Short mmCIF file of C-alpha atoms in Angstrom, two decimals:
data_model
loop_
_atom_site.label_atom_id
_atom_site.label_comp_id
_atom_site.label_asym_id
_atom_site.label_seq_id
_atom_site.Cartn_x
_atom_site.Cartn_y
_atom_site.Cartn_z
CA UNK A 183 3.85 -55.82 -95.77
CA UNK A 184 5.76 -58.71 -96.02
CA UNK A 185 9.05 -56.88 -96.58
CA UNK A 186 12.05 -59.27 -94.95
CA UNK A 187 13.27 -57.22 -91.41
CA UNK A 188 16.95 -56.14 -93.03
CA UNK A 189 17.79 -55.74 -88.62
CA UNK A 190 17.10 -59.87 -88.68
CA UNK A 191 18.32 -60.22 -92.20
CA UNK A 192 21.94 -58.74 -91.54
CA UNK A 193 22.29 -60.85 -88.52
CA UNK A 194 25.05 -63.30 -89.10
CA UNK A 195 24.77 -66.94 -87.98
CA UNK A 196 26.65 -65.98 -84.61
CA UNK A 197 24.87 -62.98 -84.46
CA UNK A 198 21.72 -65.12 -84.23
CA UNK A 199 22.91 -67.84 -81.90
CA UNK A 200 24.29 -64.48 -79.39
CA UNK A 201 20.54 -63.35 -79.57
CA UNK A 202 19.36 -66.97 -78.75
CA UNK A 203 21.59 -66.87 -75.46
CA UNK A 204 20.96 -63.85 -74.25
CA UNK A 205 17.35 -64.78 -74.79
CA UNK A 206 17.68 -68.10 -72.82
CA UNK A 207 19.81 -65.97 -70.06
CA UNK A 208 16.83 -63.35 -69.82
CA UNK A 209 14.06 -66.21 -69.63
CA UNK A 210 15.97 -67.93 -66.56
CA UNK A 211 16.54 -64.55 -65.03
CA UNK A 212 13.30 -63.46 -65.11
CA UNK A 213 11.37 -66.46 -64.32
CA UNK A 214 13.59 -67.33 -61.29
CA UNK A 215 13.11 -65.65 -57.79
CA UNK A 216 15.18 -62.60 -57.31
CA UNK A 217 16.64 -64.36 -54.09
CA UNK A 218 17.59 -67.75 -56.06
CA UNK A 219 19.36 -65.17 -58.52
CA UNK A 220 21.13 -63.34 -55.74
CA UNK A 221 22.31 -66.86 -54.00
CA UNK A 222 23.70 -67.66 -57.25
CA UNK A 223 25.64 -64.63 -58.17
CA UNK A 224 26.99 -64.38 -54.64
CA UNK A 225 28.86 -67.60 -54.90
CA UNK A 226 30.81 -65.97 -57.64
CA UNK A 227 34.09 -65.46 -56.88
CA UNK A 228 34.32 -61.84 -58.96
CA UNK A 229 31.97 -59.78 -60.89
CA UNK A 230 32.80 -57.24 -63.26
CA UNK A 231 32.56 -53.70 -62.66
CA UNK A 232 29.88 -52.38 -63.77
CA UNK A 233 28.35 -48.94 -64.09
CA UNK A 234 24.36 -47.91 -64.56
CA UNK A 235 23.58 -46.34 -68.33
CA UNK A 236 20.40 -45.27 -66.27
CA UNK A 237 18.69 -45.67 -62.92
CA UNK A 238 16.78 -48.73 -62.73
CA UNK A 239 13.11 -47.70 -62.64
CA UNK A 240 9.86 -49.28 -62.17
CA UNK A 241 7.34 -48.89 -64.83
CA UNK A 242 3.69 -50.17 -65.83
CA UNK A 243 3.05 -52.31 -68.70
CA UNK A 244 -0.06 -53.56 -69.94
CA UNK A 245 -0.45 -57.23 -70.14
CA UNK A 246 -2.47 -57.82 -73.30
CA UNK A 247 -4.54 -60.96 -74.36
CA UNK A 248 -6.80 -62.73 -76.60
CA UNK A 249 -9.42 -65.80 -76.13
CA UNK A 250 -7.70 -68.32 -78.66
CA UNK A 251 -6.18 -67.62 -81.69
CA UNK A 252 -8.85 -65.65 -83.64
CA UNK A 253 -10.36 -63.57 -80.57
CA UNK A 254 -10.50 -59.27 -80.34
CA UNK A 255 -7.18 -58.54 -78.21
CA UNK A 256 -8.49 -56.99 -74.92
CA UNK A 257 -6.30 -55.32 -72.28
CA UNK A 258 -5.72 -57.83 -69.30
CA UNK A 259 -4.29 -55.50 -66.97
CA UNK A 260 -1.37 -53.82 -65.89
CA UNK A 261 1.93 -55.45 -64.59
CA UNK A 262 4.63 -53.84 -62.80
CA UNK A 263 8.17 -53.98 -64.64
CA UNK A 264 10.95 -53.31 -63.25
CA UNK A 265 14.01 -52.72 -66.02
CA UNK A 266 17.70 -51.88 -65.46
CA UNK A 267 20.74 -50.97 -68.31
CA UNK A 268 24.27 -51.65 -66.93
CA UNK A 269 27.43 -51.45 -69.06
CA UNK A 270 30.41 -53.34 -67.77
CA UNK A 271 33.80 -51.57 -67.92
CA UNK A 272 34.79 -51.24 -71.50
CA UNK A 273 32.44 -54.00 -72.46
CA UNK A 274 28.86 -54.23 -73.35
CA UNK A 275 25.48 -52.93 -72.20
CA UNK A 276 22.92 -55.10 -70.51
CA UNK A 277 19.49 -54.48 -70.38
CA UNK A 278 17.08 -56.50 -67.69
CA UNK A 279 13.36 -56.74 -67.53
CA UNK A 280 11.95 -58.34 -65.11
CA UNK A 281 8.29 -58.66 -63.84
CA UNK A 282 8.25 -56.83 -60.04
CA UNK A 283 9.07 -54.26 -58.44
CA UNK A 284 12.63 -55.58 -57.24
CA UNK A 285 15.58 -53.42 -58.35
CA UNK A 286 18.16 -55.51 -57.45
CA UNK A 287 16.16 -58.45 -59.59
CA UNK A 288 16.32 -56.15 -62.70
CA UNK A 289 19.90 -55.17 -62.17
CA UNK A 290 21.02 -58.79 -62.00
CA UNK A 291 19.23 -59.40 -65.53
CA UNK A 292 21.12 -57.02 -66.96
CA UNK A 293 24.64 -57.38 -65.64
CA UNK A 294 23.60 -61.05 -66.70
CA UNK A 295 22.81 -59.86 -69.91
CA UNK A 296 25.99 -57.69 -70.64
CA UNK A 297 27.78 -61.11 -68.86
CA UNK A 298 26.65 -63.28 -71.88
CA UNK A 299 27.99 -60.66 -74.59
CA UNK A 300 31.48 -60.43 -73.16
CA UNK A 301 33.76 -63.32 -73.96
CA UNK A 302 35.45 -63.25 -70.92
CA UNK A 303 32.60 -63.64 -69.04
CA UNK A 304 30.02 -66.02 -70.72
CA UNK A 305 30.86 -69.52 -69.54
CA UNK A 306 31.37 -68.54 -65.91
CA UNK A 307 28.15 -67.04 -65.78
CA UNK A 308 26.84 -70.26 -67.47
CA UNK A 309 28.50 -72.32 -64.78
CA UNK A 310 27.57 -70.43 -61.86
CA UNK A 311 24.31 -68.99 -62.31
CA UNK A 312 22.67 -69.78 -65.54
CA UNK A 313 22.86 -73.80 -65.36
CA UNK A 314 22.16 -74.24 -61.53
CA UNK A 315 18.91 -71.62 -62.50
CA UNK A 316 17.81 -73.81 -65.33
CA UNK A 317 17.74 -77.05 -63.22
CA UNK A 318 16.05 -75.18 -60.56
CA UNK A 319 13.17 -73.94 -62.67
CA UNK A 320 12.86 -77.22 -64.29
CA UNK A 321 12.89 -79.44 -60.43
CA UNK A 322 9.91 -76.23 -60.20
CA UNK A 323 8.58 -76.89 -62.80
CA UNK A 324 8.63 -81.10 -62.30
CA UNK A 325 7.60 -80.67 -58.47
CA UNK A 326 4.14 -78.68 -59.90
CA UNK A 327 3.71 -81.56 -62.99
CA UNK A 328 3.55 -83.97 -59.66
CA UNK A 329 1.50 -81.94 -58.08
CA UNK A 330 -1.02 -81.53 -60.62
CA UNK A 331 -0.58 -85.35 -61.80
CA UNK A 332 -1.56 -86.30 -58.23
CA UNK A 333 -5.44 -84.96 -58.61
CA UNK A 334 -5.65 -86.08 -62.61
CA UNK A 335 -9.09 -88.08 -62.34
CA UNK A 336 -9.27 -91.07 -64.35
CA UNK A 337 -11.93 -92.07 -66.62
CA UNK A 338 -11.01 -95.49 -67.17
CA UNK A 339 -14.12 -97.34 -66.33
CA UNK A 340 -15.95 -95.18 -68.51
CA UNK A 341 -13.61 -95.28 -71.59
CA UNK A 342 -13.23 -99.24 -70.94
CA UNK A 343 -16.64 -99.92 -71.28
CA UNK A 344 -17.12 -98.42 -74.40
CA UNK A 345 -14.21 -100.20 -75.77
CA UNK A 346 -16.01 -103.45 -74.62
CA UNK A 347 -18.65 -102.64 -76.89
CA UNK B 1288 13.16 -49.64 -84.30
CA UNK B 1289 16.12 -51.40 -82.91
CA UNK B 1290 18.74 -49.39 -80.97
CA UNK B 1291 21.87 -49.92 -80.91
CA UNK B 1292 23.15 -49.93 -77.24
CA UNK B 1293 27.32 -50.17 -78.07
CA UNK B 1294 28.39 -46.88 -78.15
CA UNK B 1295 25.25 -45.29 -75.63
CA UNK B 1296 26.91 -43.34 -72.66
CA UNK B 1297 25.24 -42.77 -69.47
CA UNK B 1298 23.06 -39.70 -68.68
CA UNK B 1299 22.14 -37.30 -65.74
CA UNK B 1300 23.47 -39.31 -62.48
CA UNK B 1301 20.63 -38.13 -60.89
CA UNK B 1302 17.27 -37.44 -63.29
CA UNK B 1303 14.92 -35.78 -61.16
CA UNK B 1304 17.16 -33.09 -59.68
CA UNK B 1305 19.52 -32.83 -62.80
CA UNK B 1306 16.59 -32.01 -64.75
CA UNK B 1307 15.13 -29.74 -62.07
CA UNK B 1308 18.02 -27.52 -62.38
CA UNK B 1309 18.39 -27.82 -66.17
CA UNK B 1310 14.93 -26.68 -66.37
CA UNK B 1311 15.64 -23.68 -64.24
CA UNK B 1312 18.07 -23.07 -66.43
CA UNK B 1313 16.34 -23.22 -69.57
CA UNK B 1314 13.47 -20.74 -68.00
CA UNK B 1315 16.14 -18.33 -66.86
CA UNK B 1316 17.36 -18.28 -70.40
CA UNK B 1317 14.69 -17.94 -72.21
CA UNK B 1318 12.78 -15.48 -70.06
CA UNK B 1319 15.99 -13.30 -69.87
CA UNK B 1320 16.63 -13.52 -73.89
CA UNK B 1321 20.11 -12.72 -74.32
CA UNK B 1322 21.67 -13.12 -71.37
CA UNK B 1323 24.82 -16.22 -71.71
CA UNK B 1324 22.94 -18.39 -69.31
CA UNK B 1325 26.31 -21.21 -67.71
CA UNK B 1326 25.02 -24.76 -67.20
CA UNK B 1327 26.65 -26.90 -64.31
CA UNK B 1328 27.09 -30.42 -64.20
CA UNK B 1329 27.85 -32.24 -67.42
CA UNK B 1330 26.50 -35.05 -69.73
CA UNK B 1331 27.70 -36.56 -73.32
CA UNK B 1332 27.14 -33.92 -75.97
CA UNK B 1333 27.18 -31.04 -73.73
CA UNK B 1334 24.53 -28.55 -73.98
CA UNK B 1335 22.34 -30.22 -76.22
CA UNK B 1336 22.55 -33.26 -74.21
CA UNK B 1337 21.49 -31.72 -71.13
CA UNK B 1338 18.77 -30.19 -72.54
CA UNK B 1339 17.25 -33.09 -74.40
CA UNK B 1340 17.48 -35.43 -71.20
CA UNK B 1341 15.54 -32.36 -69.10
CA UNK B 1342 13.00 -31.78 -71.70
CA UNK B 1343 12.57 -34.69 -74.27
CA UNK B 1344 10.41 -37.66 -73.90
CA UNK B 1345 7.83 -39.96 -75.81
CA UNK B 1346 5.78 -37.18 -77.34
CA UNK B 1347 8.27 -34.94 -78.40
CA UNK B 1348 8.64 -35.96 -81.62
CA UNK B 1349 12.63 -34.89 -83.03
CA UNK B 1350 14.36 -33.74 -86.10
CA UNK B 1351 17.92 -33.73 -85.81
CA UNK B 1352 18.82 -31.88 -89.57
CA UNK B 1353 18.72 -32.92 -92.72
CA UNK B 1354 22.21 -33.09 -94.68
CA UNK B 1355 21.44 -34.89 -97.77
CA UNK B 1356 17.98 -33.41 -98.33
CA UNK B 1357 16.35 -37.27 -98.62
CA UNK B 1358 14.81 -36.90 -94.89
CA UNK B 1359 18.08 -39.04 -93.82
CA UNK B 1360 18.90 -37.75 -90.24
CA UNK B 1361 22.41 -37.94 -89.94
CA UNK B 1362 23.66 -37.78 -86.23
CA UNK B 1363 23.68 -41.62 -85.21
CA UNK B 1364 25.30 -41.56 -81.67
CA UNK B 1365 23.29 -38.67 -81.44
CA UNK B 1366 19.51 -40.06 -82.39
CA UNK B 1367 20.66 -43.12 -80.41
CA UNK B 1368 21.30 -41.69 -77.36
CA UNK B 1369 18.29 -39.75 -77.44
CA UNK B 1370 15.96 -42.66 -77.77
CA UNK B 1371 17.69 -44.57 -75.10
CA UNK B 1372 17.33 -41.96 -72.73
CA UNK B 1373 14.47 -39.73 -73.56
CA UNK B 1374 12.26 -42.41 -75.69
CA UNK B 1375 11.34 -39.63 -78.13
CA UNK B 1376 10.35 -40.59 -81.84
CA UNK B 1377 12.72 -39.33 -84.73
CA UNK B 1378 9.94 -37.11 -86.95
CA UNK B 1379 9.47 -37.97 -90.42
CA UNK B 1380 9.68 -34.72 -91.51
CA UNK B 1381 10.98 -31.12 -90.52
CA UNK B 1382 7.10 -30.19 -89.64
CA UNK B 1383 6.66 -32.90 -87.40
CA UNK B 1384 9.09 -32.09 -85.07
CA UNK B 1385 8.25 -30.34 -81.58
CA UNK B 1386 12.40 -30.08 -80.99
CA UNK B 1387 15.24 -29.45 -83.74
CA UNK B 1388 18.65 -29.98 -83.01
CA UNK B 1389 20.82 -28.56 -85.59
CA UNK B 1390 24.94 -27.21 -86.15
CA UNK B 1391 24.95 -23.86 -86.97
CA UNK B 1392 27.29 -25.20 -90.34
CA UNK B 1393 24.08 -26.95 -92.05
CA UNK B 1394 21.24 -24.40 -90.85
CA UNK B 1395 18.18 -25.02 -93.02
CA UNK B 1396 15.19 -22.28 -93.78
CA UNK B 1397 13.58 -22.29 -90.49
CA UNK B 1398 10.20 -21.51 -92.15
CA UNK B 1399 9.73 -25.88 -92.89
CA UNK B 1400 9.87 -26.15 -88.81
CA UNK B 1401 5.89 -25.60 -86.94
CA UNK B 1402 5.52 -22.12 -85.98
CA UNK B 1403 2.35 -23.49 -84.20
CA UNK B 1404 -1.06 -22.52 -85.48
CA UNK B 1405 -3.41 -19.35 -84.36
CA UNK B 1406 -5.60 -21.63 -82.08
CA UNK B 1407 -2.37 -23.88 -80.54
CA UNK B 1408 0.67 -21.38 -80.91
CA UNK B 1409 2.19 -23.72 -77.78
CA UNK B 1410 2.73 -26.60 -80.00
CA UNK B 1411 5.52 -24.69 -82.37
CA UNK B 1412 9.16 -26.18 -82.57
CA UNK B 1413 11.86 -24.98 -80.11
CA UNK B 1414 15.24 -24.86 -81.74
CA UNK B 1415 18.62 -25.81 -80.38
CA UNK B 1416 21.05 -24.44 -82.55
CA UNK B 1417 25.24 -25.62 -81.54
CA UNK B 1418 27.76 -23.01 -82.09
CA UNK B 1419 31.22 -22.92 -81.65
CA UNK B 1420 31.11 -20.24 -78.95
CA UNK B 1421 28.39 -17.54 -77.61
CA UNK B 1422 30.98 -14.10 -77.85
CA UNK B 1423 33.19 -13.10 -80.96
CA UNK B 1424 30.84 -13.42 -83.67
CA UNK B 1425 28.50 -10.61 -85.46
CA UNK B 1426 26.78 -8.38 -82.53
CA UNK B 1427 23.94 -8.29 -83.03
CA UNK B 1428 20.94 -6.46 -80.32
CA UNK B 1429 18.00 -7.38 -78.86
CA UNK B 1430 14.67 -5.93 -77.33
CA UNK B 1431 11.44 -7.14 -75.74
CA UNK B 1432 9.96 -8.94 -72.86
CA UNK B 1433 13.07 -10.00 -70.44
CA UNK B 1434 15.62 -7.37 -71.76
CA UNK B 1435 15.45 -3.94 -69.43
CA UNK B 1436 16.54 -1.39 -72.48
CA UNK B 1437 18.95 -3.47 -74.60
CA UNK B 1438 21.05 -6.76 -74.97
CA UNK B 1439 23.85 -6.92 -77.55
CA UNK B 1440 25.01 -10.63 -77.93
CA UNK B 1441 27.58 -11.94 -80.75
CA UNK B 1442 27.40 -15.57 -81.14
CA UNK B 1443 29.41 -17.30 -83.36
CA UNK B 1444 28.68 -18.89 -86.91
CA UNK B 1445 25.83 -17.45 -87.22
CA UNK B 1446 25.07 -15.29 -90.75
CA UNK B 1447 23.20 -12.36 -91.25
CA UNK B 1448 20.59 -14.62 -93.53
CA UNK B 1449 20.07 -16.67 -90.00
CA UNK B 1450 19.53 -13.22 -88.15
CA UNK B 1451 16.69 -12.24 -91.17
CA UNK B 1452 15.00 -15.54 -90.66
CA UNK B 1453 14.83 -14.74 -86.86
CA UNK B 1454 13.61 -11.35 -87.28
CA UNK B 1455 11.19 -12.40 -89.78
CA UNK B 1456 10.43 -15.22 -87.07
CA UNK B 1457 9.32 -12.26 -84.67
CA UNK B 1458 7.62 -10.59 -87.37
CA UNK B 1459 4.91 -13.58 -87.29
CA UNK B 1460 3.97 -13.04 -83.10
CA UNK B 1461 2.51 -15.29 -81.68
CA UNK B 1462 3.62 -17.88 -83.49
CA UNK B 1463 6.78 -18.56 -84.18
CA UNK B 1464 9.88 -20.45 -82.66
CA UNK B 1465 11.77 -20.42 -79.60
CA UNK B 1466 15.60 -20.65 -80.41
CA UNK B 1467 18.45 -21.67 -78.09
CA UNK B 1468 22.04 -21.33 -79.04
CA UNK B 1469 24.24 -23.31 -77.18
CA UNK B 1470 28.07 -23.55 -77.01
CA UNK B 1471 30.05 -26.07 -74.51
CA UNK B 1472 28.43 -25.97 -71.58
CA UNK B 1473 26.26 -22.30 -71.71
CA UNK B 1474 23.60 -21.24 -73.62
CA UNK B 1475 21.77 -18.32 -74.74
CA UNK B 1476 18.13 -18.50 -75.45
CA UNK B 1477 16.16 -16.12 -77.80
CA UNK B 1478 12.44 -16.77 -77.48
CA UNK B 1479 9.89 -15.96 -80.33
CA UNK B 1480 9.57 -13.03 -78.53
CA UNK B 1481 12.41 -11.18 -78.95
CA UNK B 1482 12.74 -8.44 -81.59
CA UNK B 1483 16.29 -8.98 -83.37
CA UNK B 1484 17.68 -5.36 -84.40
CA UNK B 1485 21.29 -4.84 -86.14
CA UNK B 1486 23.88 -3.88 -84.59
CA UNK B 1487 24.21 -0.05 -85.56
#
């Protein structure tokens, strides 16, 4: 069972950190609205040409979860996917998934995705869409944290009074 | 299973109607046995290619020959393209497999592929054997279902051990396997059907 994965095992260190970026390039993607994505590719000044490996499609997948870390897995529900594989001209293939049912969405992960595995392309990408992304989600991300921060109730008269004790 | 996306070409241009008419192809070949059956439009691997993407998918399990006799598919670009596109499982063994895609140079006994059972004789293997053309090889003539009187075809590559399998493949109605040769871009399909008689 506890065979090491030789697929993980072969991986070379830059193999690895390649799989971490692409990772971090898919999270943003994903998690960002489709038109925050599309603002930010449009202000590119070029893309590369790119060609479909297969229409983008829309699919179901089944969202599965468990109560803690011990509970029976039960099936949540279903959640539409949409997924898209580009290949850039003479370079490499992207794949997207994104949550939705937005093509356009799915095709920007994965011309993202080919992006970050083509030298020529990675840093622009990082520039233009990956790092103004990132500080979107996380100005998101802070603007909830306030949100939520604003109704925290505070039980300090109770807690105080016991420490009196 | 990882797969690895690098060398992965694109397939039909458009699926549903690609398929549509790959399909009709297919039928026409295989309910006229015999007849060289010309497929339009092209994708990677030709024939074979065409065929997979029209009738492959996740429960179609496929053996793609076995040249070292340790279960070790060979074909790489091959398998990979096939479970990008189709999503179909590699079988384990010969058995397993509901689709074979095989060169007529390494043809195994066809006897380890599923001939289907007495109650499910839908579930046996259909065959896609490449050949370097359909005409200049052994004739060799066929009756049945589909075939008015007679049909002499003469693929080639294919030996007269290959043609006593198939016979003996008929011999075993209604099980048995559905074969279709392919060459370039045509194909030639001889359902389980068809009673294989030399040339003569």
């Amino acid at each position: 069972m506890n065979q090491p994965d030789p697929l993980v095992d072969a991986q070379s260190q830059p193999a690895q950190a390649l799989t971490a970026t692409r990772q971090r390039a898919h999270a943003l993607i994903a998690k960002s609205r489709s038109s925050s994505v599309q603002a930010c590719f449009a202000r590119m000044m070029d893309l590369p040409r790119s060609t479909p490996l297969r229409p983008t499609e829309i699919g179901l997948i089944m969202v599965r979860g468990r109560v803690g870390g011990d509970g029976q897995r039960f099936n949540l529900g279903e959640l539409p996917v949409a997924r898209a594989a580009v290949r850039i001209e003479n370079g490499p293939v992207g794949v997207g998934y994104v949550a939705g049912r937005d093509h356009d969405h799915a095709e920007m992960a994965a011309l993202a995705d080919a992006m970050v595995q083509s030298d020529a392309w990675r840093e622009q990408l990082e520039d233009m869409v990956l790092a103004p992304l990132a500080a979107e989600l996380a100005e998101r991300k802070d603007a909830n944290a306030r949100k939520a921060a604003a109704t925290k109730v505070d039980f300090f008269t109770m807690v105080r009074t016991r420490a009196e004790k | 299973m990882t797969v690895d996306l690098s060398g992965v070409s694109a397939g039909f241009a458009e699926p549903v109607r690609a398929a549509q008419r790959m399909f009709r192809h297919v039928l026409d070949a295989l309910s006229r046995p015999g007849t060289v059956v010309k497929l339009d439009g092209s994708v990677d691997f030709g024939a074979k290619g065409a065929i997979a993407l029209t009738l492959l998918d996740y429960e179609t399990p496929v053996w793609l020959g076995d040249k070292v006799g340790l279960g070790e598919q060979p074909d790489a670009a091959f398998a990979n393209w096939l479970r990008f596109h189709c999503g179909c499982p590699l079988a384990a063994t010969p058995t397993q497999a509901s689709f074979v895609f095989l060169d007529a140079t390494d043809l195994p006994a066809l006897d380890q592929f599923n001939a289907g059972d007495a109650k499910y004789p839908d579930t046996a293997a259909t065959l896609v054997i490449a050949l370097p053309a359909l005409t200049g090889g052994m004739p060799v003539s066929l009756e049945g279902p589909g075939i008015a009187t007679r049909q002499t075809i003469a693929p080639q590559g294919l030996t007269a051990d290959f043609w006593q399998q198939a016979a003996a493949n008929r011999a075993q109605f209604q099980l048995g396997l559905d074969i279709i040769l392919t060459a370039n871009d045509a194909i030639i399909g001889l359902p389980r059907s068809t009673r294989i008689l030399a040339e003569g």
